CSV table of C-alpha atoms in Angstrom, one decimal:
chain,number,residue,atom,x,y,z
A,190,UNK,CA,8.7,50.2,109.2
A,191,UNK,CA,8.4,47.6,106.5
A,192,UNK,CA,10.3,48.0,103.8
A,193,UNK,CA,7.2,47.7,101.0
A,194,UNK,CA,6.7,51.0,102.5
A,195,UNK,CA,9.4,53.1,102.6
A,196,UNK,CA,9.0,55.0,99.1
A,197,UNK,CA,12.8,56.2,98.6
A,198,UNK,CA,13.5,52.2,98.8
A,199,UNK,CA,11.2,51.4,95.8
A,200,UNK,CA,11.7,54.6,93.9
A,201,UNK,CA,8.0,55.5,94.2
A,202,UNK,CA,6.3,58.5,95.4
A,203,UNK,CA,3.9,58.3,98.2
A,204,UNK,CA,0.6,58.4,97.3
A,205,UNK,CA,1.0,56.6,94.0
A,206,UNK,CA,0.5,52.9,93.1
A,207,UNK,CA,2.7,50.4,92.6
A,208,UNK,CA,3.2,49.6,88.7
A,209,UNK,CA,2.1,46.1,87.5
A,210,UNK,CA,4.7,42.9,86.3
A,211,UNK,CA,5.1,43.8,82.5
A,212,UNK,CA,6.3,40.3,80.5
A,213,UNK,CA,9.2,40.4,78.4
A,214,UNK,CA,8.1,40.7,74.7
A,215,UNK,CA,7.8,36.9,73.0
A,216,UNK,CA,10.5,36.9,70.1
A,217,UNK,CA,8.4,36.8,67.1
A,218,UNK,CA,9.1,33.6,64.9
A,219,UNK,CA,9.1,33.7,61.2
A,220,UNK,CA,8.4,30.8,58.7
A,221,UNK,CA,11.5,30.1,57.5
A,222,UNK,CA,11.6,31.0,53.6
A,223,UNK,CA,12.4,28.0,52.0
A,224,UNK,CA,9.9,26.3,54.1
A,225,UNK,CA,7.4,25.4,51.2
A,226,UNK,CA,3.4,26.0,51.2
A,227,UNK,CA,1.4,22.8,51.6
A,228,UNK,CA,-0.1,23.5,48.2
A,229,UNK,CA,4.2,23.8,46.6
A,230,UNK,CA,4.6,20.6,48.1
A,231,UNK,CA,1.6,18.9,46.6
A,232,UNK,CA,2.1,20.7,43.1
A,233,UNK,CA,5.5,19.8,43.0
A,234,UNK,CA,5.0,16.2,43.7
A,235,UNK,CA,1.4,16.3,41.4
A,236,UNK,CA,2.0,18.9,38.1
A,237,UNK,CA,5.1,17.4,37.2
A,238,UNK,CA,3.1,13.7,36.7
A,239,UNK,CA,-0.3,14.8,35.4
A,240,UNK,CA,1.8,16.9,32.7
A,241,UNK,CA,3.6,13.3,32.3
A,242,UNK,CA,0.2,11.4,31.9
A,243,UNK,CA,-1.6,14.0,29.7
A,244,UNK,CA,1.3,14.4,27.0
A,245,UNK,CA,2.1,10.8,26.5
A,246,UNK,CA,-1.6,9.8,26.4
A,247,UNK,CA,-1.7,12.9,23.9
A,248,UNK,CA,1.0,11.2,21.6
A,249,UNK,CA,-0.3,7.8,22.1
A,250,UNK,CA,-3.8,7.9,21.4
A,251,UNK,CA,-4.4,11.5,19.6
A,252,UNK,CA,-1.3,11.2,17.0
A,253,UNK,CA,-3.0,9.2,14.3
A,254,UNK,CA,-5.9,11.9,14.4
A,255,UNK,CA,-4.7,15.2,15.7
A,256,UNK,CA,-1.1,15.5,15.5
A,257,UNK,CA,-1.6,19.2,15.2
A,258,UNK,CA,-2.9,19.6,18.7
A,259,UNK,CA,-0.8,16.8,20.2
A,260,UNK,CA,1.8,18.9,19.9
A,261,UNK,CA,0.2,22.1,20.9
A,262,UNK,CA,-0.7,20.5,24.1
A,263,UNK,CA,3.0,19.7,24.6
A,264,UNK,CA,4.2,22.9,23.7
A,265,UNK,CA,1.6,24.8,26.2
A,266,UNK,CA,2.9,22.3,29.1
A,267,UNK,CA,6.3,23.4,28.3
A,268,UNK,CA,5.7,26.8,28.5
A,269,UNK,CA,4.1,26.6,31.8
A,270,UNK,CA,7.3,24.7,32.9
A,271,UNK,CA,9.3,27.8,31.8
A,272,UNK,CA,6.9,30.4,33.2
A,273,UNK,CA,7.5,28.6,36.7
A,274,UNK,CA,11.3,29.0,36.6
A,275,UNK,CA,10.9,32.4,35.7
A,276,UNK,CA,8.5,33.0,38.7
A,277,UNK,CA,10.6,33.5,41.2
A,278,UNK,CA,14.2,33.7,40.6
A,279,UNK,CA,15.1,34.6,44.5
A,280,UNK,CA,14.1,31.0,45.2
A,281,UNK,CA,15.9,28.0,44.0
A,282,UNK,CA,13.6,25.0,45.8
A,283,UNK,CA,10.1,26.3,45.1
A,284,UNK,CA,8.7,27.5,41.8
A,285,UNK,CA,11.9,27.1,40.0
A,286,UNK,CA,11.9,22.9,41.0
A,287,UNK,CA,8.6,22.6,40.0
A,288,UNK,CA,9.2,24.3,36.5
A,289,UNK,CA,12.1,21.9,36.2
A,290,UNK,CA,10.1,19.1,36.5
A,291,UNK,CA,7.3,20.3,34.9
A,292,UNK,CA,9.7,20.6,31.7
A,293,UNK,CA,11.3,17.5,32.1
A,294,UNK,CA,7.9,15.7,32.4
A,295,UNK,CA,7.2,17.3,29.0
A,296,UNK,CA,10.2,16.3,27.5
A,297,UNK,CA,10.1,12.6,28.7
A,298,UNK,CA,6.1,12.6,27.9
A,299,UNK,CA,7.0,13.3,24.3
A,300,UNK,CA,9.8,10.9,23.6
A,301,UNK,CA,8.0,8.0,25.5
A,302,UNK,CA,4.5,8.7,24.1
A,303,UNK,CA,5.8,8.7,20.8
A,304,UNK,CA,8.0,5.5,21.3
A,305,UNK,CA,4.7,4.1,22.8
A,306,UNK,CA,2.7,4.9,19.7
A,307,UNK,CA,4.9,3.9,17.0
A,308,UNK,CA,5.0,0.6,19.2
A,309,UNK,CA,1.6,-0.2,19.6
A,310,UNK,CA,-1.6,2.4,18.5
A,311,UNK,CA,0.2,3.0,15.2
A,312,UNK,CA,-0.5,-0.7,14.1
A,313,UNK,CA,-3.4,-1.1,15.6
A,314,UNK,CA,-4.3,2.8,13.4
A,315,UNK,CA,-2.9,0.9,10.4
A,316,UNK,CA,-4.9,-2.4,10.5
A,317,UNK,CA,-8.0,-0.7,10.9
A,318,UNK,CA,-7.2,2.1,7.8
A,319,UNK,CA,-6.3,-0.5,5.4
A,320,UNK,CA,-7.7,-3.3,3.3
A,321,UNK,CA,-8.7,-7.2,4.3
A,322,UNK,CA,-8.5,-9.8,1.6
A,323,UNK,CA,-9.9,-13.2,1.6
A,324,UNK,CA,-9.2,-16.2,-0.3
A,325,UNK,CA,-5.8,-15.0,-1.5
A,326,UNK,CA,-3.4,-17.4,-3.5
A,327,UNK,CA,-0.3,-17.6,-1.9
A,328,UNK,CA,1.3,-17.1,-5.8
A,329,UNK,CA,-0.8,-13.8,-6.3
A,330,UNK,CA,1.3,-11.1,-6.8
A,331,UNK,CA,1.8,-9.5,-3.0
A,332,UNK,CA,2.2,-6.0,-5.3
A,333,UNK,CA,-2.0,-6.8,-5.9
A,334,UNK,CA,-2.7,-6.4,-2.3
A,335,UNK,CA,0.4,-3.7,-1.4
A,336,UNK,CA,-2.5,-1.7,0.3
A,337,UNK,CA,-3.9,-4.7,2.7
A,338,UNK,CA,-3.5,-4.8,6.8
A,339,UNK,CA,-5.1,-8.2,6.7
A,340,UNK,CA,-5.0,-11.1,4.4
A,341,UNK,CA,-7.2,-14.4,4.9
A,342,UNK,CA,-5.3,-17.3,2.7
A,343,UNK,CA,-6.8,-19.8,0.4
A,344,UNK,CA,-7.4,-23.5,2.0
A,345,UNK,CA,-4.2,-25.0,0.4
A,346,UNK,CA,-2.0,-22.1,1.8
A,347,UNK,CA,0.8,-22.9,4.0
A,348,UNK,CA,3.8,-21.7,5.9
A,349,UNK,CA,6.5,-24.3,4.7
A,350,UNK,CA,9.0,-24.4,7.9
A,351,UNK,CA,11.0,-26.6,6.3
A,352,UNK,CA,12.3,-24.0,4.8
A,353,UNK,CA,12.4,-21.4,7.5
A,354,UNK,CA,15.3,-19.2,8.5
A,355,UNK,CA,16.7,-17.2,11.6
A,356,UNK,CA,18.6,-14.1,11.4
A,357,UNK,CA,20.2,-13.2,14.5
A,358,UNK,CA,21.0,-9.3,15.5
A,359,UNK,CA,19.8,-8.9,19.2
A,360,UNK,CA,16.8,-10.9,18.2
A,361,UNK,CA,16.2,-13.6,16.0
A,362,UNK,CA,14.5,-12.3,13.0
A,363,UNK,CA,12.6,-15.4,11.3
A,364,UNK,CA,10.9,-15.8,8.5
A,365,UNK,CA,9.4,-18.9,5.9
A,366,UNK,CA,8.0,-18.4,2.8
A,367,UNK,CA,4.2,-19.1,2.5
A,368,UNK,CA,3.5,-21.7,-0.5
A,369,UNK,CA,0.9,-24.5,-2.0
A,370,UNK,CA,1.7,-27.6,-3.1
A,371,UNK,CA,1.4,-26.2,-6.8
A,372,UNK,CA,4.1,-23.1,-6.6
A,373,UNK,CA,7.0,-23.1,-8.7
A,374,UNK,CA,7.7,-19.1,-8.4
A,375,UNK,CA,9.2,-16.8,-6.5
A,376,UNK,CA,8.1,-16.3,-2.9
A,377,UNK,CA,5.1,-13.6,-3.1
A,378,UNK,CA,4.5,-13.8,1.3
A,379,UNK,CA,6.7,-14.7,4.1
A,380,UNK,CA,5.5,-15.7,7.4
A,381,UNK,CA,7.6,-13.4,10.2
A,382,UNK,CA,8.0,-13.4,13.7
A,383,UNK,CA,10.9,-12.8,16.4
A,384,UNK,CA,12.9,-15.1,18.4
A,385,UNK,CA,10.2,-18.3,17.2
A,386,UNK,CA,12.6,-20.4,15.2
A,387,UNK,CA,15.5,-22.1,14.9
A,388,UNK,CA,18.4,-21.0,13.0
A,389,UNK,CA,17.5,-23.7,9.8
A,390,UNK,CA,13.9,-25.8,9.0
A,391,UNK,CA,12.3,-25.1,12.4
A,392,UNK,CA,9.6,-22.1,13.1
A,393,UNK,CA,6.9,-21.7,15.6
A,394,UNK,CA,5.5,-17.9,15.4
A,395,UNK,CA,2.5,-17.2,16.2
A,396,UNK,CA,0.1,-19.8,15.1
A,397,UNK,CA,1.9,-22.0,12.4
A,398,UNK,CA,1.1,-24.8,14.4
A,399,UNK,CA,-2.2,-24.0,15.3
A,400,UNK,CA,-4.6,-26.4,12.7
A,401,UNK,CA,-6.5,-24.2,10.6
A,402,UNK,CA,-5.1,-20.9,11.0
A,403,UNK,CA,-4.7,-19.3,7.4
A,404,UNK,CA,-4.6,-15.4,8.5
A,405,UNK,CA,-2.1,-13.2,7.7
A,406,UNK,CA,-1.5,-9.5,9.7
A,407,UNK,CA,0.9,-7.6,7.4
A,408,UNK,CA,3.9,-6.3,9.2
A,409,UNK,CA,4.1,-2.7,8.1
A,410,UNK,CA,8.0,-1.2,7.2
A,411,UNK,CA,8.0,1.8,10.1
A,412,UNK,CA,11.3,3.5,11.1
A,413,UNK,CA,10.2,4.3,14.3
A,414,UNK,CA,10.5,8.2,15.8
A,415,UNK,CA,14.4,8.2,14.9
A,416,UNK,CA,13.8,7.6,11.3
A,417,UNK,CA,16.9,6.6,9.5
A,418,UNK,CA,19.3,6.5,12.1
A,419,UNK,CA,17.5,3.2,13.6
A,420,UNK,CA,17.2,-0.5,11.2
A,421,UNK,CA,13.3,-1.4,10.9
A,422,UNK,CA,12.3,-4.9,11.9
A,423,UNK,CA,11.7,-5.3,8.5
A,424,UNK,CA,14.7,-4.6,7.1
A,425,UNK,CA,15.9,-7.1,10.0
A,426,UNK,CA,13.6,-9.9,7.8
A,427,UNK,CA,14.8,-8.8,4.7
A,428,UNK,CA,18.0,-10.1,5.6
A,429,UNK,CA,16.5,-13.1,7.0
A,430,UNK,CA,14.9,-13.9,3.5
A,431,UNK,CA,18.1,-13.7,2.2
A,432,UNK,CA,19.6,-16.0,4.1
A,433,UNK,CA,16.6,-18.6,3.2
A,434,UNK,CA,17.2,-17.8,-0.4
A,435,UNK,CA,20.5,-19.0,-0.5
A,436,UNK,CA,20.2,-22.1,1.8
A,437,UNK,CA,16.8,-23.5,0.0
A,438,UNK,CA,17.7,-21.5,-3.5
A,439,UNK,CA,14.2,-20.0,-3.0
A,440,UNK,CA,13.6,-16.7,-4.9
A,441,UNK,CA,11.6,-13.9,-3.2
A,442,UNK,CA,9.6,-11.6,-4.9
A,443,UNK,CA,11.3,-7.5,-5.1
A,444,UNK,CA,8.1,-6.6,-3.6
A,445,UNK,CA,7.5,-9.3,-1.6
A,446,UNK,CA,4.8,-9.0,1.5
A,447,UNK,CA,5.9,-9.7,5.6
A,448,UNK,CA,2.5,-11.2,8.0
A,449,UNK,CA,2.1,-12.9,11.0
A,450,UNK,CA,0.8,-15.9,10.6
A,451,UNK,CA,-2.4,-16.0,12.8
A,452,UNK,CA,-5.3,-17.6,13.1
A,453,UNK,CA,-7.5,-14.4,14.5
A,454,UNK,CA,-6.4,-11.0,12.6
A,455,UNK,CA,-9.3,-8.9,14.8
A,456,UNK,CA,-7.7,-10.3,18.2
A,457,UNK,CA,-4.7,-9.3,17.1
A,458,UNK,CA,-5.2,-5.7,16.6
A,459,UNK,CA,-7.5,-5.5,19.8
A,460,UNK,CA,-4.2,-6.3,21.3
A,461,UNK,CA,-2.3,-4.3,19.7
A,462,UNK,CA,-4.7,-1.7,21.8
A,463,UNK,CA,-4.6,-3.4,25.3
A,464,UNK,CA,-1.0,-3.7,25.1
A,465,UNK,CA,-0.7,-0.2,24.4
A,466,UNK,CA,-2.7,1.0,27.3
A,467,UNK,CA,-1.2,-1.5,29.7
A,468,UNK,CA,2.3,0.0,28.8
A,469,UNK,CA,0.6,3.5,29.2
A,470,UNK,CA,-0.6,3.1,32.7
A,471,UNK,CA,2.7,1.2,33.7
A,472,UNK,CA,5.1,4.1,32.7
A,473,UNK,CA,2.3,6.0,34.3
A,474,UNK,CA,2.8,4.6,37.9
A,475,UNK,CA,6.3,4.7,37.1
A,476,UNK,CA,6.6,8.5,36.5
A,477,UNK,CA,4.8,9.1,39.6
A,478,UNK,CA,7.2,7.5,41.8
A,479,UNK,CA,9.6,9.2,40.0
A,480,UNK,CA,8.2,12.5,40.4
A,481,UNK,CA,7.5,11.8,44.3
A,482,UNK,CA,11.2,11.4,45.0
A,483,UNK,CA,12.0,14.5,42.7
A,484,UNK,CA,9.6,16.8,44.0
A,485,UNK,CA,10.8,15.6,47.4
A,486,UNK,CA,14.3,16.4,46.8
A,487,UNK,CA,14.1,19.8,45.4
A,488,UNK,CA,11.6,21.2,48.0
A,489,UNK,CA,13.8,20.2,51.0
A,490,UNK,CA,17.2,20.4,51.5
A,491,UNK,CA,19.4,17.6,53.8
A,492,UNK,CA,18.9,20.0,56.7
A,493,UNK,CA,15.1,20.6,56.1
A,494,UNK,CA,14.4,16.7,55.9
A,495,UNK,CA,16.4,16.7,58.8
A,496,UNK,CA,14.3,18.6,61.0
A,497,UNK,CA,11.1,17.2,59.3
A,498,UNK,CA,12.0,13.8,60.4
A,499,UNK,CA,12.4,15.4,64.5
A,500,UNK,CA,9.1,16.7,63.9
A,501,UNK,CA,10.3,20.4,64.3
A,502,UNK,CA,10.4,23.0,61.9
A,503,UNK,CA,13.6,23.6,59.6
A,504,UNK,CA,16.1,27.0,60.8
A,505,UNK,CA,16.1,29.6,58.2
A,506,UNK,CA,19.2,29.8,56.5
């Protein structure tokens, strides 16, 4: 008899058939948790430098004209930040690294907005808000013109570099006092510039030596976003003037009035303005290398890149 057959061999009763091959049950496999969503991965790596690019263009172009809701804007973007920490607390790689980073882009989009502003829009703000004079005597009284951006000089005007001087702190601060043949006063307007000059009766800034420039750009006295803790680069060329007073005996004016010599005021506030933006869209592309490397390392752990880099799929922990 063959033994499919015989029923007390199988364990089944005649008559009845034979029971299909069941499969063993496939383990199920779950997604690890701190395997991050496409979309954390490309918020994390994205949110962090768009907050970046939006507050610090906030703060540089919107300061001189809506400082009020500059600084709403920041304070919103930092509350978003704070409301993505407080997401999910059970998680320390996903929502709580993209508030992170979504408050220290804030943060850094504040400061360097702000340096960027006071470097560049704020003077170009200030040219265009104040006065232009044309055909000023360089013995006028520089407290006539105390509200002008940009001064156009008489035809005898010039920038005596004879008499120049060079202060030295980190740069070279220089100034020379701008005269006609017929002054016997004090100095009313110094030409300025850094690191253009030697330290005695040599000075290149600008365009001194360009043949019929007779402009003048006032150099306005800002303290810059730290106020009184940080020197002024006019307080810099105050000392300067000093220093030329006592080595030509000159004698400046109380009041007296800092320009760069130049023989196009208009080009030099447009560049005031393309410098700003360039600076804008550098710290820009800076940021958001920055914030690809950052988003990268607080959405993986060593393991996780590990296993990202084998092509398989990280082990929960």
């Amino acid at each position: 008899m063959p033994v499919a057959s015989d029923a007390f061999l199988v364990h089944i009763a005649p008559g009845r058939a034979s029971p299909a091959r069941v499969a063993p049950p496939t383990p199920r496999t779950e997604t690890p948790k701190n395997d991050p969503s496409t979309f954390l991965r490309v918020a994390t790596v994205l949110v962090p430098w768009i907050v970046f690019a939006i507050v610090t263009a906030c703060f540089l172009f919107l300061s001189h004209i809506a400082a009020v809701v500059v600084w709403i804007v920041a304070l919103l973007f930092l509350g978003v930040g704070l409301v993505f920490i407080a997401v999910d607390r059970q998680s320390k790689t996903q929502y709580i690294g993209l508030g992170i980073l979504t408050v220290l882009a804030t943060v850094l989009g504040v400061l360097i907005g702000s340096m960027l502003f006071q470097e560049y829009l704020r003077p170009f703000w200030m040219y265009l808000d104040t006065a232009e004079y044309n055909n000023v005597v360089p013995a006028d009284p520089a407290a006539a013109h105390a509200d002008a951006g940009r001064i156009v000089f008489s035809r005898d005007a010039i920038v005596q570099t004879l008499k120049s001087a060079g202060y030295r702190n980190g740069a070279t601060y220089c100034v020379a006092p701008i005269m006609d043949k017929y002054m016997t006063g004090r100095v009313q307007f110094w030409a300025v510039g850094e690191d253009c000059c030697a330290a005695r009766e040599d000075m290149w800034c600008d365009d001194i030596r360009v043949p019929g420039a007779r402009s003048g750009v006032v150099v306005f006295d800002t303290e810059g976003i730290f106020g009184a803790m940080t020197t002024s680069a006019a307080d810099q060329y105050r000392k300067a003037i000093r220093m030329a007073e006592a080595q030509f005996e000159l004698s400046s004016a109380p009041d007296a009035m800092l320009v760069r010599w130049v023989g196009d005021p208009q080009q030099v506030q447009q560049q005031y303005w393309k410098e700003g933006v360039g600076a804008w869209l550098i710290v820009c592309a800076v940021f958001l290398v920055f914030s690809i490397v950052a988003g990268v390392a607080v959405l993986y752990q060593p393991g996780d890149l590990k296993s990202l880099r084998g092509g398989g799929t990280a082990e929960p922990k």
